[in-house]
Short mmCIF file of C-alpha atoms and ligand atoms in Angstrom, two decimals:
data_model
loop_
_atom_site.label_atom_id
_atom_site.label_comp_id
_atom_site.label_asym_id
_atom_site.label_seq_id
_atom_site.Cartn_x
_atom_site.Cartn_y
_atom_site.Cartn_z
CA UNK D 1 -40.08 -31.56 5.01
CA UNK D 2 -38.97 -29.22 7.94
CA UNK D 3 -35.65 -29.80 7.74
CA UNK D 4 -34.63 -26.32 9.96
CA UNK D 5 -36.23 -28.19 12.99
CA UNK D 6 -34.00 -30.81 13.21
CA UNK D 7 -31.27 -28.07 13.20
CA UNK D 8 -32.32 -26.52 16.10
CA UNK D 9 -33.22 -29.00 18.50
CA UNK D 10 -29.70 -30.18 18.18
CA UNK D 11 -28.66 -31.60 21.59
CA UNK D 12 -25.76 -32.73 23.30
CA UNK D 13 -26.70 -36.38 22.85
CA UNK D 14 -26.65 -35.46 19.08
CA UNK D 15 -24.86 -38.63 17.40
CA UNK D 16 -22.90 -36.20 15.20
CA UNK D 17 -20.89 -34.40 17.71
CA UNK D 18 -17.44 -35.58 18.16
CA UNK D 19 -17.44 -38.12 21.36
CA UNK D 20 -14.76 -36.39 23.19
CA UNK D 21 -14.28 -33.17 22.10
CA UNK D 22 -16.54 -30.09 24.05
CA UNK D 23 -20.13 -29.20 22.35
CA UNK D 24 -19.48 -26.24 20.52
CA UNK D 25 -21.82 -23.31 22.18
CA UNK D 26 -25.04 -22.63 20.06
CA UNK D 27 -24.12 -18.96 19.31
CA UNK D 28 -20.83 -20.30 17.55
CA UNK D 29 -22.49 -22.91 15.05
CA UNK D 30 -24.35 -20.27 14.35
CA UNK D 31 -21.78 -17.90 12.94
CA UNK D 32 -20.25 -20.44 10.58
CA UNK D 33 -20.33 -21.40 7.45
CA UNK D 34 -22.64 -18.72 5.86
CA UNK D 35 -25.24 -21.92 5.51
CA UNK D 36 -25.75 -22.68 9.12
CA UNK D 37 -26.64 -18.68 9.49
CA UNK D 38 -29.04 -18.96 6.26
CA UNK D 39 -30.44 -21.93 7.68
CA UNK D 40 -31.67 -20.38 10.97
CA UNK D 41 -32.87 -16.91 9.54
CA UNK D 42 -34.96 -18.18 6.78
CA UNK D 43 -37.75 -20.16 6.50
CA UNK D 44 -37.23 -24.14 4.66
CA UNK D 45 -38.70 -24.17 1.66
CA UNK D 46 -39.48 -27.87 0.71
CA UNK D 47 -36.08 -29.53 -1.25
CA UNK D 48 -36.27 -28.12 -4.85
CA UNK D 49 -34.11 -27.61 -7.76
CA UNK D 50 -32.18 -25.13 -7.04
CA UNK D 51 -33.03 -21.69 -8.79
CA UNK D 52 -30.10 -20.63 -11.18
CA UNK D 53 -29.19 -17.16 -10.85
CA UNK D 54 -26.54 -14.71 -11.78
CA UNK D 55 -25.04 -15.00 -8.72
CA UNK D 56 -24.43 -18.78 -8.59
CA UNK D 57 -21.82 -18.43 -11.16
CA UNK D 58 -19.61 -16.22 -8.52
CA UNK D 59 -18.35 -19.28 -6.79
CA UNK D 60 -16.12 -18.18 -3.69
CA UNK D 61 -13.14 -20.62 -5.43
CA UNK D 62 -13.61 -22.52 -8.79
CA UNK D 63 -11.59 -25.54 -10.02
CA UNK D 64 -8.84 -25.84 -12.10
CA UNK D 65 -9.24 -27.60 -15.18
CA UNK D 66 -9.37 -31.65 -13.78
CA UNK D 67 -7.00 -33.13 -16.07
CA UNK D 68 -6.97 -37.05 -15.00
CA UNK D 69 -10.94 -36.38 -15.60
CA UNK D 70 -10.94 -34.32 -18.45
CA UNK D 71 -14.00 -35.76 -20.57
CA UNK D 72 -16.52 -34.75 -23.25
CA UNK D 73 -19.70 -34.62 -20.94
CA UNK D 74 -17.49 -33.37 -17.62
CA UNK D 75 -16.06 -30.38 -18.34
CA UNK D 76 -14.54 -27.76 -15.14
CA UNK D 77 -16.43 -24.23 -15.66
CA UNK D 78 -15.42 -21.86 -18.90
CA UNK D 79 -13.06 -19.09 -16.99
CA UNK D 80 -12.15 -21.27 -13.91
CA UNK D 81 -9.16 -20.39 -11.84
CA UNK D 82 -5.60 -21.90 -13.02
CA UNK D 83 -4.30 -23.41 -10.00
CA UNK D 84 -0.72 -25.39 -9.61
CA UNK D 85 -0.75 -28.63 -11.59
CA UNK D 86 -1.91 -31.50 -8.55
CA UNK D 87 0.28 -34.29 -8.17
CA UNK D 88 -1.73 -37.82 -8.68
CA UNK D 89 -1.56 -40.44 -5.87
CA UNK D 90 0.84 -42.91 -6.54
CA UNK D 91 0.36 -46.14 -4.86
CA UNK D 92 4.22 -46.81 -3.21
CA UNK D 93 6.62 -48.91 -5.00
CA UNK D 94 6.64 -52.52 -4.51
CA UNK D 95 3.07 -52.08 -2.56
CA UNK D 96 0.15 -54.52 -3.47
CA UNK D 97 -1.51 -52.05 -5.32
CA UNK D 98 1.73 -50.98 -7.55
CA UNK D 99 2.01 -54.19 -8.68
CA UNK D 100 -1.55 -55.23 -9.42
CA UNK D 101 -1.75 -54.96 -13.61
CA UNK D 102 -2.80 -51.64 -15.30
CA UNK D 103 -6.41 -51.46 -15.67
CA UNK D 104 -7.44 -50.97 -19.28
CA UNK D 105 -10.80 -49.77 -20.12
CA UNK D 106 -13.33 -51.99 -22.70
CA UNK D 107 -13.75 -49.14 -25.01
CA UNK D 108 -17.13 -51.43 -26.13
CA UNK D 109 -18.28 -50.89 -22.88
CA UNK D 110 -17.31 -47.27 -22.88
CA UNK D 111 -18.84 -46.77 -25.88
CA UNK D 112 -22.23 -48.61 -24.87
CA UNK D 113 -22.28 -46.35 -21.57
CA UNK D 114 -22.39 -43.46 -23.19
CA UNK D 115 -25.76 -43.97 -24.85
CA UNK D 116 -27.11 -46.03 -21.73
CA UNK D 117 -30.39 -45.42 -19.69
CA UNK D 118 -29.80 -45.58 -16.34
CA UNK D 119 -31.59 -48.82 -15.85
CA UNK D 120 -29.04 -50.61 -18.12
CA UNK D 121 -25.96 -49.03 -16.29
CA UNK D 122 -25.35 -52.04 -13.68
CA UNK D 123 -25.91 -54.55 -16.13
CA UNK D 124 -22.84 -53.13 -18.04
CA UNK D 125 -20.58 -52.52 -15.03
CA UNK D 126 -21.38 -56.55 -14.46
CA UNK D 127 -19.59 -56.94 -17.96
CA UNK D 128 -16.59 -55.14 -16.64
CA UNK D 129 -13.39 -56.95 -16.72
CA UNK D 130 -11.31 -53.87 -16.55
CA UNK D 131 -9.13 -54.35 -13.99
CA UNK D 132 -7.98 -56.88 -11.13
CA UNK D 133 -11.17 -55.82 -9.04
CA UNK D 134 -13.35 -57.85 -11.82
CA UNK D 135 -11.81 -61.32 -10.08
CA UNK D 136 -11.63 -60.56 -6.55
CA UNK D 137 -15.71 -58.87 -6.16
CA UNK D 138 -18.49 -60.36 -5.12
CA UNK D 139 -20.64 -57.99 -6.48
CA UNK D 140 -20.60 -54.35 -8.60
CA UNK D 141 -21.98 -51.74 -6.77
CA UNK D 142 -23.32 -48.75 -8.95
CA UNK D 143 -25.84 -46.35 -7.30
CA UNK D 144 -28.09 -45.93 -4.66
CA UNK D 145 -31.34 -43.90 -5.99
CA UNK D 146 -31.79 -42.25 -9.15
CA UNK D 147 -32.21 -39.57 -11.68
CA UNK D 148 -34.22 -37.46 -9.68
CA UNK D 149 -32.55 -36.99 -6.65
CA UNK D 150 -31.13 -33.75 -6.59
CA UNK D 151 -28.10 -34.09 -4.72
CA UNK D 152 -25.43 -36.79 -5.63
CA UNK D 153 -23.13 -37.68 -2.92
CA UNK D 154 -19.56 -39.29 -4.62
CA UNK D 155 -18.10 -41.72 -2.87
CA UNK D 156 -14.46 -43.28 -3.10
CA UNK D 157 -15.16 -47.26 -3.48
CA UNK D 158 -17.29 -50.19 -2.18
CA UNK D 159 -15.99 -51.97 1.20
CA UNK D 160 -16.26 -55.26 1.84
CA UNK D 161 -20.17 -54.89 3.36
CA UNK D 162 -21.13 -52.98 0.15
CA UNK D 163 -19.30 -55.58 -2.13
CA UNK D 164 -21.71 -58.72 -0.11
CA UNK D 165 -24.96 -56.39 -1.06
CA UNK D 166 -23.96 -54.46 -3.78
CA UNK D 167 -25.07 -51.10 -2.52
CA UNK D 168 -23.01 -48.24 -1.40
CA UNK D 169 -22.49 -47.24 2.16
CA UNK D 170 -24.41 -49.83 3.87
CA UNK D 171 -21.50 -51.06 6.32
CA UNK D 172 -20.03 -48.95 9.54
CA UNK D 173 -19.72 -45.62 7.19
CA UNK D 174 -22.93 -46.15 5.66
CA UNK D 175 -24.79 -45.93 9.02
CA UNK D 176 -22.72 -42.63 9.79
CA UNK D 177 -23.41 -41.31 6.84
CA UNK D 178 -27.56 -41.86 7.52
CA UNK D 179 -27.09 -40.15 10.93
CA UNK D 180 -26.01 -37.25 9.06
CA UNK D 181 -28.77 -37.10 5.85
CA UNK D 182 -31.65 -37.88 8.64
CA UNK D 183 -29.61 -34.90 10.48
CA UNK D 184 -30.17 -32.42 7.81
CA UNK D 185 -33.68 -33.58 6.49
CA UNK D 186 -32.01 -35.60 3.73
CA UNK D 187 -33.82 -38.91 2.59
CA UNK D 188 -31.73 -41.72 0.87
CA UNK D 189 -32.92 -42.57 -2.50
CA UNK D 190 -35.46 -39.47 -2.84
CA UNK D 191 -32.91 -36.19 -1.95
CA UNK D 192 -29.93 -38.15 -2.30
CA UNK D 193 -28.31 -40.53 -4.60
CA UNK D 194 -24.96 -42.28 -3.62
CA UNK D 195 -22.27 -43.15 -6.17
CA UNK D 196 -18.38 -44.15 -6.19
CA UNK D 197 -15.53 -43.50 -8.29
CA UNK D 198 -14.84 -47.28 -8.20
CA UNK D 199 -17.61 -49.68 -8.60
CA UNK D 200 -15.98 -52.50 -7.57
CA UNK D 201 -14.24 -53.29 -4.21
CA UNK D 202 -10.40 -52.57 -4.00
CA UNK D 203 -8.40 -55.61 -2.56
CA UNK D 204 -8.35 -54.87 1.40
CA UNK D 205 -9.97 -51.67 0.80
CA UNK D 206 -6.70 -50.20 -0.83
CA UNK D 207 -6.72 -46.30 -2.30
CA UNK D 208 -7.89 -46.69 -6.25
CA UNK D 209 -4.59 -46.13 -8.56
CA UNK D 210 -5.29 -43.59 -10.85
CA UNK D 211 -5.70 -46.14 -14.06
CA UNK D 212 -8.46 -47.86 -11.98
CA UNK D 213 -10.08 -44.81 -11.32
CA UNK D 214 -9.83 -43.50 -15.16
CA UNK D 215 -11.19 -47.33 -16.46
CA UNK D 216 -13.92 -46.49 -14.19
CA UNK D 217 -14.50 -43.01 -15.48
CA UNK D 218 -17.11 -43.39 -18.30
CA UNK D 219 -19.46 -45.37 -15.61
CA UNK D 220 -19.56 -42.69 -13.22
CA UNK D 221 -19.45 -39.56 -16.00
CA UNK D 222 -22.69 -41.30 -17.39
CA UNK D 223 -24.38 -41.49 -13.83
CA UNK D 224 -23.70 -38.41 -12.99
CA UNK D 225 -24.80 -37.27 -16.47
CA UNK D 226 -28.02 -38.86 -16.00
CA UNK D 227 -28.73 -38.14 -12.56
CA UNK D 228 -28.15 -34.28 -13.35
CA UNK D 229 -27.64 -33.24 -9.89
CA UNK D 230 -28.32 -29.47 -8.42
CA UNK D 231 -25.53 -29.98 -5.90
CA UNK D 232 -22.68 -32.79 -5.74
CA UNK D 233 -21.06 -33.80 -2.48
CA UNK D 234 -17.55 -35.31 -3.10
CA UNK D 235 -16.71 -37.35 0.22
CA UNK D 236 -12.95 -37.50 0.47
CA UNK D 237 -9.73 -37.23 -1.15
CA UNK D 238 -10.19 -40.14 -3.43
CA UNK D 239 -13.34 -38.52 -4.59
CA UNK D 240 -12.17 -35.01 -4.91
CA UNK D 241 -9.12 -35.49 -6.62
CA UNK D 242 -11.44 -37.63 -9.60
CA UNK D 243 -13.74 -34.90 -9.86
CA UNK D 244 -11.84 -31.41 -9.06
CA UNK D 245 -7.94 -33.29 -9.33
CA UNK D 246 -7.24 -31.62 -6.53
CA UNK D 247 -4.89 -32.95 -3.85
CA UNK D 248 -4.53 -30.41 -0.92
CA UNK D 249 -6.19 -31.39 2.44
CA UNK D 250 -9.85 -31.57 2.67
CA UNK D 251 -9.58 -28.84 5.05
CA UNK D 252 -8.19 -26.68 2.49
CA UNK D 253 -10.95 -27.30 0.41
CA UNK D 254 -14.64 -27.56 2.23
CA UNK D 255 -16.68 -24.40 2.90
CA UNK D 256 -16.55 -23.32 -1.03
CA UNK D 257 -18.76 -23.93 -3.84
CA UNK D 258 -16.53 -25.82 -6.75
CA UNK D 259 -18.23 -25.99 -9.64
CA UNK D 260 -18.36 -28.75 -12.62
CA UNK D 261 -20.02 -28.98 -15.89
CA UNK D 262 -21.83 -31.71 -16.41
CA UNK D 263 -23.33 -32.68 -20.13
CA UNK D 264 -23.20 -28.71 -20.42
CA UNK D 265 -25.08 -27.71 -16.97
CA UNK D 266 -22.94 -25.87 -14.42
CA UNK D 267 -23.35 -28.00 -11.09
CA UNK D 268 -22.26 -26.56 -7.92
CA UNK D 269 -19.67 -28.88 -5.74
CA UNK D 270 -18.75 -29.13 -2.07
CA UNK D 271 -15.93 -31.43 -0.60
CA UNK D 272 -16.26 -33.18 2.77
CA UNK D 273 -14.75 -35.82 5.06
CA UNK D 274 -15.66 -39.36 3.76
CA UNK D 275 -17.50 -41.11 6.49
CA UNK D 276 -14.93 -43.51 7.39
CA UNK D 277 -12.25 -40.74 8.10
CA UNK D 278 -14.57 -39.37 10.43
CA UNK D 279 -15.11 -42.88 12.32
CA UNK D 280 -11.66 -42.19 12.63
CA UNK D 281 -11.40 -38.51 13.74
CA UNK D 282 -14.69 -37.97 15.51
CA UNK D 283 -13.61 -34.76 16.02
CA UNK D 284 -14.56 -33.51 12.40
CA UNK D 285 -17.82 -35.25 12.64
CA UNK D 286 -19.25 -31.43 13.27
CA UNK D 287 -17.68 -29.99 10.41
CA UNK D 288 -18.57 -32.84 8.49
CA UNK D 289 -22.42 -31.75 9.12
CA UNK D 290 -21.94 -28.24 8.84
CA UNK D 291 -20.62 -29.62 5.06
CA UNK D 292 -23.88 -31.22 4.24
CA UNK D 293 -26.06 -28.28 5.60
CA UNK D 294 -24.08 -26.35 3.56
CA UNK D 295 -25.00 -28.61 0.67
CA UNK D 296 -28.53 -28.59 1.58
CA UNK D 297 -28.55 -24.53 2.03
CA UNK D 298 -27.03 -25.02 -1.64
CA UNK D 299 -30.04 -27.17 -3.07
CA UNK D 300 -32.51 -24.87 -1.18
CA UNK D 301 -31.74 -21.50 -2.21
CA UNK D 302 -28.69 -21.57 -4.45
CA UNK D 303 -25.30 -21.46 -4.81
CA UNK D 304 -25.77 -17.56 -4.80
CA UNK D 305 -27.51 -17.03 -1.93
CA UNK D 306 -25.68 -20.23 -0.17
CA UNK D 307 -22.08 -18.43 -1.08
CA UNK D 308 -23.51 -15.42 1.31
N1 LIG B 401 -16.85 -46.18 1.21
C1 LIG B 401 -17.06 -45.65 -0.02
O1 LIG B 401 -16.35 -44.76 -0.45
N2 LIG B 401 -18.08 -46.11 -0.71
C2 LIG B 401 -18.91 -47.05 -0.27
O2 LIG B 401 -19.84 -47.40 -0.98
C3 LIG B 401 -18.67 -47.57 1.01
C4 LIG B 401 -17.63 -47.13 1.73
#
């Protein structure tokens, strides 16, 4: 796959650059992040696992310790930076989503997740009467590829296009988001596998509450278990605070490697824009790429050499 092509013949007609905003001149893409400058100075090596050095584990920020996610088989990385306790996301009072009932997890379903293959995984979120979502979806969406791909991209929640087919990002965020794989080289389903923190729809596309998002928990910690990814992408706030609890602006947090432990592997992290935000702010739509070559640089040659 020549991936570092595609880079360079970037145009101004490139779909990814914000609509209004001026083309940012070639000699400053280049300068930032470290990536982009990694990605025109070496040679692409086909998409491999990426090779775990000494180095990788100097992240240039680690997480604190996620405590809304705090499971067996997800555990932040032994020595990780103690940061300010996050405040959750509280829906407001009185709003829909306050008043929907507390989702309570089926700890038989929990408990037959954890064991799962990955082929039996949807068949169990189908038995999932959690929460409100379980009456109001048309279908469960789970994943899009599988163990094998070597970078996971986390989403936030199905939409209403994804909850007709049952497959993430296949609406108006979906077709951004495959701009910006086929940008970087990345293939759906063969680099990449697609996930949520929800798997079922959210009434009017509503933020999850945090109990939704914890009685979906064991579905996605057993995904990502299985998929054992070399790099995750977490695509918004809903998705970053699940996986790093984390609340600060997005801003705040792209352009580092995070880092998570997953069924005892340390897997390095990076946070982006979620698709639909940047429908809304085309503007970002640059960094947003710069985020998944930076994610790519990460698969290709390590978190070490990624980190600069
Ligand atoms: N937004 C998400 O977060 N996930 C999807 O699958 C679709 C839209």
């Amino acid at each position: 796959m020549n991936v570092g092509a595609q880079w360079i013949l970037r145009t101004s007609e490139d779909p990814l650059l914000p609509e209004k905003a001026p083309q940012a001149p070639a000699h400053k893409a280049a300068q930032t992040p470290a990536a982009e400058a990694a990605a025109r100075t070496r040679p692409h090596a086909a998409l491999r696992p990426a090779v775990r050095t000494g180095a990788e584990t100097r992240p240039q920020a680690t997480p604190r310790a996620p405590q809304a996610a705090a499971r067996p088989s997800l555990k932040p990385v032994p020595g990780a930076a103690a940061a300010p306790a996050a405040a959750p996301l509280r829906p407001a009072a009185g709003s829909q989503a306050a008043q929907a009932p507390r989702a309570v997890p089926d700890a038989a379903l929990v408990a037959e997740v954890r064991t799962a293959p990955w082929e039996r995984i949807a068949s169990i979120v189908n038995r999932c009467r959690a929460c409100m979502m379980a009456d109001t979806r048309q279908h469960t969406v789970c994943a899009d590829g599988a163990p094998g791909c070597p970078m996971v991209l986390i989403g936030e929640a199905p939409g209403r296009d994804e909850d007709l087919q049952g497959i993430p990002f296949v609406g108006k965020s979906g077709a951004l988001l495959n701009k910006i794989l086929e940008a970087c080289g990345l293939q759906r389903g063969r680099d990449v596998a697609i996930v949520n923190v929800l798997k079922c729809r959210p009434p009017r596309n509503r933020d999850p509450r945090p109990d939704e998002a914890a009685a979906c928990a064991a579905f996605l910690d057993r995904q990502l278990e299985l998929l054992a990814p070399n790099v995750i992408v977490l695509m918004g706030r809903q998705a970053t605070l699940r996986m790093l609890n984390r609340t600060e602006r997005l801003d705040a947090l792209r352009g580092k490697i995070w880092k998570l432990s997953i069924a005892g592997r340390e897997v390095p992290v990076v946070v982006t824009y979620h698709p639909s935000s940047l429908l809304r702010n085309p503007v970002d739509k640059e960094k947003g790429w710069h985020d998944f070559l930076f994610a790519r640089d990460i698969l290709q040659h390590g978190a070490g050499a990624a980190a600069g």
